XYZ file of C-alpha atoms in Angstrom:
401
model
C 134.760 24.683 -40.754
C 133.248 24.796 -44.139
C 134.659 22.961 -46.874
C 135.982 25.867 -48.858
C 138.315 28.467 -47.854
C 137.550 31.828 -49.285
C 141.412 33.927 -48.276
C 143.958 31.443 -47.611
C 147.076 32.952 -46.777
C 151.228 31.665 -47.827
C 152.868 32.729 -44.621
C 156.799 32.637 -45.334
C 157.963 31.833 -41.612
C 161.050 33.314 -39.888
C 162.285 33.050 -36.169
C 160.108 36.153 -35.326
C 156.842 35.196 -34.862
C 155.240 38.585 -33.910
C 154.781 40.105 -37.876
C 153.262 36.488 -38.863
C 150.386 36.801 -36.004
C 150.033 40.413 -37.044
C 149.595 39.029 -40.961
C 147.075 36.475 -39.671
C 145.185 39.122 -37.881
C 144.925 41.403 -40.660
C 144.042 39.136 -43.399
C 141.599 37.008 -41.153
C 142.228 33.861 -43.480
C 140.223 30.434 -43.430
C 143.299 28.670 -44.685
C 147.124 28.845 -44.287
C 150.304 27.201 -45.381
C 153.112 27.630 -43.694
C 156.475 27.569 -45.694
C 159.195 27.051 -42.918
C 162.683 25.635 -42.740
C 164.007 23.358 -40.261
C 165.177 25.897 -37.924
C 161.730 27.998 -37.862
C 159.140 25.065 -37.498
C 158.663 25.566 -34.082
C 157.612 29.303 -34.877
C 154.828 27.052 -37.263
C 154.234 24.939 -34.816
C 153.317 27.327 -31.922
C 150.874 29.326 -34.597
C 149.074 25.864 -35.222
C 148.980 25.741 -31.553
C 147.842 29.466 -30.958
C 144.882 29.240 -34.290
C 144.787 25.970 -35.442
C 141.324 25.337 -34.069
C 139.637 27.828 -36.047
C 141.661 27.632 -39.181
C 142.744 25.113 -41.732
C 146.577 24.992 -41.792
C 149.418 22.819 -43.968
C 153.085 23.147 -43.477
C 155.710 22.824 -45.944
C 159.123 22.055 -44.945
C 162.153 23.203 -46.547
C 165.820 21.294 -46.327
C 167.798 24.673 -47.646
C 166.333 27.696 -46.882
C 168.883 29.239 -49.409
C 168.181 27.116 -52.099
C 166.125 29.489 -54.471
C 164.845 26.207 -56.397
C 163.867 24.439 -53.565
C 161.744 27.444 -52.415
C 160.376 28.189 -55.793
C 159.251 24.606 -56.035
C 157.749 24.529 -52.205
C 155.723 28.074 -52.873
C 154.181 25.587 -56.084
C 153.036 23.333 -54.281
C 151.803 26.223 -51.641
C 149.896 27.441 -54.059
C 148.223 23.912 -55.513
C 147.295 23.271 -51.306
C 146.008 26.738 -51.470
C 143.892 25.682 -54.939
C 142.637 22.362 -53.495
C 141.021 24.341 -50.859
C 138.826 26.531 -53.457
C 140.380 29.740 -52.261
C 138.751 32.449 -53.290
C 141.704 35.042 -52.719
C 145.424 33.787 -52.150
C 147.729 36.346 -50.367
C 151.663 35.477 -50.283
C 153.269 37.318 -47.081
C 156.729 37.605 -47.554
C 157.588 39.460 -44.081
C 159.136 36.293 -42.383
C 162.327 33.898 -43.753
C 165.618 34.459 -45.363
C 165.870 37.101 -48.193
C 166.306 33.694 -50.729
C 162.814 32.566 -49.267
C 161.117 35.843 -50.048
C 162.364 35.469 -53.841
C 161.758 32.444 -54.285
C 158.378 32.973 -53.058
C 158.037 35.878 -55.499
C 159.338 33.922 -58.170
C 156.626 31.167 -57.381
C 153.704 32.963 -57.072
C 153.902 35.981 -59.539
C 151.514 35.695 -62.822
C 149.300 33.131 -61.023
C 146.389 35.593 -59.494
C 148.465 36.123 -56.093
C 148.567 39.289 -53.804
C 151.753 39.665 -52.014
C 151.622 41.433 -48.238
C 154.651 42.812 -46.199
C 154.371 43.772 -42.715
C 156.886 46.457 -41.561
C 157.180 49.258 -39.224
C 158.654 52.602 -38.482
C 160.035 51.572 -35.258
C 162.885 48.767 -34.933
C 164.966 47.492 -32.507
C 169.022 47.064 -32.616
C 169.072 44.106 -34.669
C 166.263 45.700 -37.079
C 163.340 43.884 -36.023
C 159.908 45.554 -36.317
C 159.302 46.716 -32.594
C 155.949 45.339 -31.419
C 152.671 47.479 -31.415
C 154.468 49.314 -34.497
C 153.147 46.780 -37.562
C 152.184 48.071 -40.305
C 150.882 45.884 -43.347
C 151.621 46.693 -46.612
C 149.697 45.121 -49.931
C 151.985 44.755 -52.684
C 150.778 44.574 -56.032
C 152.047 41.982 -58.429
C 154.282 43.356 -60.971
C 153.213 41.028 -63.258
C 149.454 42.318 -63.279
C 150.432 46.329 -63.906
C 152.398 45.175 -66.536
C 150.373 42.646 -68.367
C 153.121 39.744 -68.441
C 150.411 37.086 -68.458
C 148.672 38.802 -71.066
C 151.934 39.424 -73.137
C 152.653 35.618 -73.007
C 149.670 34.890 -73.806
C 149.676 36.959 -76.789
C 153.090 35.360 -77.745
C 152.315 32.301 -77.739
C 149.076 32.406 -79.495
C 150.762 34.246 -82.372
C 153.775 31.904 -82.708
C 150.708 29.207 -83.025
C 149.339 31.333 -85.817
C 146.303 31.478 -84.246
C 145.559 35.451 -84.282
C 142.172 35.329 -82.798
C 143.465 34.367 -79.547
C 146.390 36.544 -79.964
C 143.907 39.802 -80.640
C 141.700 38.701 -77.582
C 145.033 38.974 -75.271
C 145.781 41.659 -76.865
C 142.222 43.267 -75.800
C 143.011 42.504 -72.210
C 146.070 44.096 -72.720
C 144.850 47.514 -73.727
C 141.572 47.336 -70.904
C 144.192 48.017 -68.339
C 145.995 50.938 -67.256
C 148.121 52.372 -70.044
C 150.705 54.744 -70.848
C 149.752 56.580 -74.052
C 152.635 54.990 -76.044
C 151.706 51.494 -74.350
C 148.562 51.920 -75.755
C 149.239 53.191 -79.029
C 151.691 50.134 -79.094
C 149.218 47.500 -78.794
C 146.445 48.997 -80.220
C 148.782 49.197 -83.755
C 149.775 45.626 -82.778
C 145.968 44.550 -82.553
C 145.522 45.414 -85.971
C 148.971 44.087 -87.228
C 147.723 40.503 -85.430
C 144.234 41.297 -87.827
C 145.868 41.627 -90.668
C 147.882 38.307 -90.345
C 144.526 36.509 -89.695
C 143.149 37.727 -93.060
C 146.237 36.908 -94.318
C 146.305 33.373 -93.108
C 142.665 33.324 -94.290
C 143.762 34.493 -98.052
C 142.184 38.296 -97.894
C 145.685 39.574 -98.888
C 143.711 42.745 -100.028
C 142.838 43.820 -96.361
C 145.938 42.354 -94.984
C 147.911 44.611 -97.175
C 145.362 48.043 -95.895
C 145.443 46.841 -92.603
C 149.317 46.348 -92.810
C 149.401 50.165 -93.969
C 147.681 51.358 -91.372
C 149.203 49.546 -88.463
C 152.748 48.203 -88.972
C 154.752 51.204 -89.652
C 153.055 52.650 -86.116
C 153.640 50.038 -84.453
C 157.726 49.532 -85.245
C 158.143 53.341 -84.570
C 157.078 52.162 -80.900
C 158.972 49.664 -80.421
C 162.169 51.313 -81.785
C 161.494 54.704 -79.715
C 161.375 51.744 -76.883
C 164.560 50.096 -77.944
C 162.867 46.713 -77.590
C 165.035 44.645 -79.752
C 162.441 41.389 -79.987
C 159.348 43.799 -80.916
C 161.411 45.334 -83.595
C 163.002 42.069 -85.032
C 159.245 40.456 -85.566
C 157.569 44.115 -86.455
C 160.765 44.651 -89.184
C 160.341 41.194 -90.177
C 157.180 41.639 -91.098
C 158.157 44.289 -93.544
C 160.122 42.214 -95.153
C 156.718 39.489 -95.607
C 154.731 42.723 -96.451
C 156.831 43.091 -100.055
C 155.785 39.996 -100.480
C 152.246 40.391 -99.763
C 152.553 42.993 -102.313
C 153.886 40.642 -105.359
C 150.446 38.802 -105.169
C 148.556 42.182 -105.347
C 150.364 43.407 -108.452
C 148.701 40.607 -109.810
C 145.516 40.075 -107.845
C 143.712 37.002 -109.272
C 146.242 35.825 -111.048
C 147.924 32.241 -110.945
C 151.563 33.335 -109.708
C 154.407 31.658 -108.463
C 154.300 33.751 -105.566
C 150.604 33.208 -104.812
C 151.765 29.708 -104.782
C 154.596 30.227 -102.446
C 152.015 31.745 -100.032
C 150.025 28.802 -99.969
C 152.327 26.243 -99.428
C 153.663 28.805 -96.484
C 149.743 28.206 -95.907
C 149.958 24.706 -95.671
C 153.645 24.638 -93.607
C 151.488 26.473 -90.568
C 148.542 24.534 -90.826
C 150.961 21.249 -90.560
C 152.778 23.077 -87.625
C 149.247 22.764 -85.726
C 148.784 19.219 -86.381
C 145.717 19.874 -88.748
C 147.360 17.904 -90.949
C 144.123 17.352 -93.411
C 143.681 21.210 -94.026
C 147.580 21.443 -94.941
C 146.940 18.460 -97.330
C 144.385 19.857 -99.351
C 145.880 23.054 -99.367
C 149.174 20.819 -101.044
C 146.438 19.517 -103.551
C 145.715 22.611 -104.623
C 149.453 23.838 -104.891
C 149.900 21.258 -107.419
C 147.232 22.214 -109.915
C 148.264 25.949 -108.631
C 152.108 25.262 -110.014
C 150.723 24.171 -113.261
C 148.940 26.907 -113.585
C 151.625 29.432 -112.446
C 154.110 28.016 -114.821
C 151.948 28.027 -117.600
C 150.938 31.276 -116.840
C 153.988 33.291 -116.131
C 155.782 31.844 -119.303
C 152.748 32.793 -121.558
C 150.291 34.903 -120.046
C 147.537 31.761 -120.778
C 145.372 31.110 -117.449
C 144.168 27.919 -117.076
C 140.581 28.669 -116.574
C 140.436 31.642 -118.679
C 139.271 30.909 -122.572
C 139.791 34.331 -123.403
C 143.643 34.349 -122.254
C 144.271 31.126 -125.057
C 145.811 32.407 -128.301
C 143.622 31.290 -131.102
C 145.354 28.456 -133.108
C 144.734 27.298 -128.868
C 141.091 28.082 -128.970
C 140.199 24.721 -129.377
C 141.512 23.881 -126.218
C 139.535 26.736 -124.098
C 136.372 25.374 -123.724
C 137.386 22.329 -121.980
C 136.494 20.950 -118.693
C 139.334 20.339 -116.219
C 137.034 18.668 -113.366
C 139.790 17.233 -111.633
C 143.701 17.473 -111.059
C 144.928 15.167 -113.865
C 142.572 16.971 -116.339
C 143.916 19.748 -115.343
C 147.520 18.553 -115.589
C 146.778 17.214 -118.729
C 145.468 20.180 -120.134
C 148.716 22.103 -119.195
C 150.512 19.606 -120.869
C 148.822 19.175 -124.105
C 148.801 23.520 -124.144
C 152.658 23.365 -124.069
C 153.091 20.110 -126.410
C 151.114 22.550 -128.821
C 153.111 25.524 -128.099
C 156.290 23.817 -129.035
C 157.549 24.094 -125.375
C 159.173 20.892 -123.805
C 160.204 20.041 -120.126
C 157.796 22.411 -118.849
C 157.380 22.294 -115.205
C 153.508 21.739 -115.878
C 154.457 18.684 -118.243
C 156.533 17.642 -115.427
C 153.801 17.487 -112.856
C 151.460 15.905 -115.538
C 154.169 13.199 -116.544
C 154.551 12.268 -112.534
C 150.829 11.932 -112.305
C 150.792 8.329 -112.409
C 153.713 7.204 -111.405
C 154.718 9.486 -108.400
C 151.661 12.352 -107.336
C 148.415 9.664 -107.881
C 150.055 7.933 -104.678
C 151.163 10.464 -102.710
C 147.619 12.124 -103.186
C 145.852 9.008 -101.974
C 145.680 9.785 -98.437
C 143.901 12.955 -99.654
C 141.008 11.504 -101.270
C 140.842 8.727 -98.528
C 140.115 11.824 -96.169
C 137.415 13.035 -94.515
C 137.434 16.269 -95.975
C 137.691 14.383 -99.662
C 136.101 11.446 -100.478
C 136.761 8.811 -97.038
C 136.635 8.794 -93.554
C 140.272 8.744 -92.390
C 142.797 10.874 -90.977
C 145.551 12.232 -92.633
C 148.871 10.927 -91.682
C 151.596 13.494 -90.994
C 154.072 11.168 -93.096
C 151.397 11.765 -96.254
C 152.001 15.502 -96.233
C 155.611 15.166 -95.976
C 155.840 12.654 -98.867
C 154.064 15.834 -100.861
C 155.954 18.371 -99.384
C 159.296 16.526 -99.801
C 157.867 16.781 -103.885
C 157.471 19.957 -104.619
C 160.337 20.713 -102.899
C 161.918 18.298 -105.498
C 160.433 20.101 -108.064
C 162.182 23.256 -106.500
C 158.617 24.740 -104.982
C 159.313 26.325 -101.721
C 157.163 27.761 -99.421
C 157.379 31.625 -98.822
C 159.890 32.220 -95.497
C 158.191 31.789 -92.347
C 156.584 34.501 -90.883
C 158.557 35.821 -87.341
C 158.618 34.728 -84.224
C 158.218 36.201 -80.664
């Protein structure tokens, strides 16, 4: 017999052994595994003996055939045996066993690529037995493939990663199968809500916000004409993010506290994937980026900006701010001028040495600065525990699934 099997076939295996040699004839596999209890391994054992020289056949044993655990566990490892033999096609027939066995067999096998098979009958005998000569076989779809639960989980989880291009590809699969027209209205809004929080994550907060328009409002109509509670908890949640979304755009371009809170929300999901060295020198940033918010929000001067310095300033405009403690310092010496003391800016620029210069360190040692090393996870929380300090909190979390 050839290496690979192309059908092998999980034969759940009751004390009748008449509907288990009508699923072997109708399914013709190269492979079986037999999931029996103690009481109906003889009914294995006399199918090995009737087709075991022209098939491949394991047997799984189980102590409790009404232990749902035990048989969800057993139709696992049915389905690795079935894997090791390169199946091609794996069909699950559920006809023979206790009722537990046939759930548990369900429970096993569902999501992972499985067809199920039944054999029944319109004639039965006294105790309810399919009569012989009257088999019928019946191919039962898995539930899980009409309604896209791998798909769905797959979508969940790639979004509570933050990573929205995976989460629009499942999302795709999704809407290639058969639909209802609200399903599909549903995800197709949802596709475009999972774009907009990748050009969100990616700073575009301009087509975030159109996107958002478009899509979100759609979308929660949906899921609330659905009564899904979890689809409208994340979809109304994201309402909630979208008001902030639109505090930045009031002031596109500008150097706002809220812009900063967004970026250090930035860096928080960037840390939450381990990419620790992206969330650091988005922290780098944030520092220069509070300077500049404070500065700017008290007195409308930006930073960067000559023509936003008053002129008894103007002296000050010109100057180059190459790095983060010229830039700090430049914040600093603008309020000194002003008058203004205790600044939040002259705060930042006053911890330069003594506090930031070390906790930035790791930062320029990196390879995405000026080194070759990794950044350490307790480096970004030294910098995050700082700001925090300095009462500079990220923007809440975006939801959940």
């Amino acid at each position: 017999m050839q290496e690979g099997a192309n059908t092998v076939l999980i034969l759940s295996v009751g004390q009748t052994i008449e509907p288990l040699e009508f699923a072997l004839a109708e399914h013709t596999p190269q492979g079986v595994v037999f999931v029996a209890s103690q009481g109906t391994q003889a009914v294995a054992g006399e199918l090995v003996r009737r087709y075991g020289n022209s098939l491949r056949f394991h047997t799984l044993l189980l102590d409790d055939p009404e232990d749902l655990g035990e048989v969800f566990r057993k139709g696992r490892e049915a389905l690795q045996k079935a894997l090791e033999w390169e199946a091609r096609t794996i069909v699950a027939d559920i006809t023979g066993g206790t009722k537990t066995m046939s759930a548990g067999m369900v429970l096993a096998l569902t999501g992972q690529g499985v067809t199920f098979s039944y054999v029944g009958g319109e004639q039965r005998d006294q105790m309810g037995r399919v009569k012989s000569g009257s088999e019928r076989l019946r191919v039962l779809e898995d539930p899980t493939f009409r309604y896209g639960l791998r798909e769905w989980e797959g979508f969940r989880r790639a979004w509570n990663q933050c990573d929205y291009r995976a989460a629009q590809d499942f999302l795709s699969e999704l809407l290639a199968r058969p639909l209802s027209p609200s399903e599909k209205r549903f995800y197709q809004h949802l596709q475009g809500v999972a774009e907009a929080m990748l050009d969100w994550d990616l700073f575009h907060h301009k087509a975030a916000w159109q996107k958002l328009e478009t899509h979100l409002e759609p979308a929660l109509t949906v899921a609330e004409a659905w009564g899904h509670g979890a689809k409208v908890r994340v979809l109304q949640g994201l309402q909630t993010a979208k008001a902030r979304l639109r505090e930045i755009l009031d002031r596109e371009g500008k150097p706002t506290f809220a812009l900063l809170a967004d970026l250090l929300a930035n860096a928080e999901r960037r840390a939450a994937r381990g990419r620790y060295d992206d969330a650091l020198a988005r922290l780098y940033r944030a520092v220069e980026l509070a300077a500049e918010a404070d500065l700017y929000e008290r007195t409308g001067i930006e930073l960067r900006v000559a023509s936003t310095y008053p002129p008894p300033l103007q002296d000050l405009a010109g100057r180059k701010t190459p790095g983060l403690k010229e830039a700090l310092g430049l914040a600093f010496e603008i309020d000194t001028r002003l008058g203004h003391s205790g600044t939040l800016a002259q705060q930042l620029y006053g911890d330069y040495s003594s506090k930031l210069q070390g906790l930035l360190q790791q930062r320029h040692n990196s390879i995405l600065a000026h080194g070759v090393k990794p950044v350490k996870l307790e480096a970004l929380r030294g910098l995050q525990d700082y700001l925090r300090e300095r009462g500079l909190e990220p923007a809440p979390a975006w939801p959940h699934w």
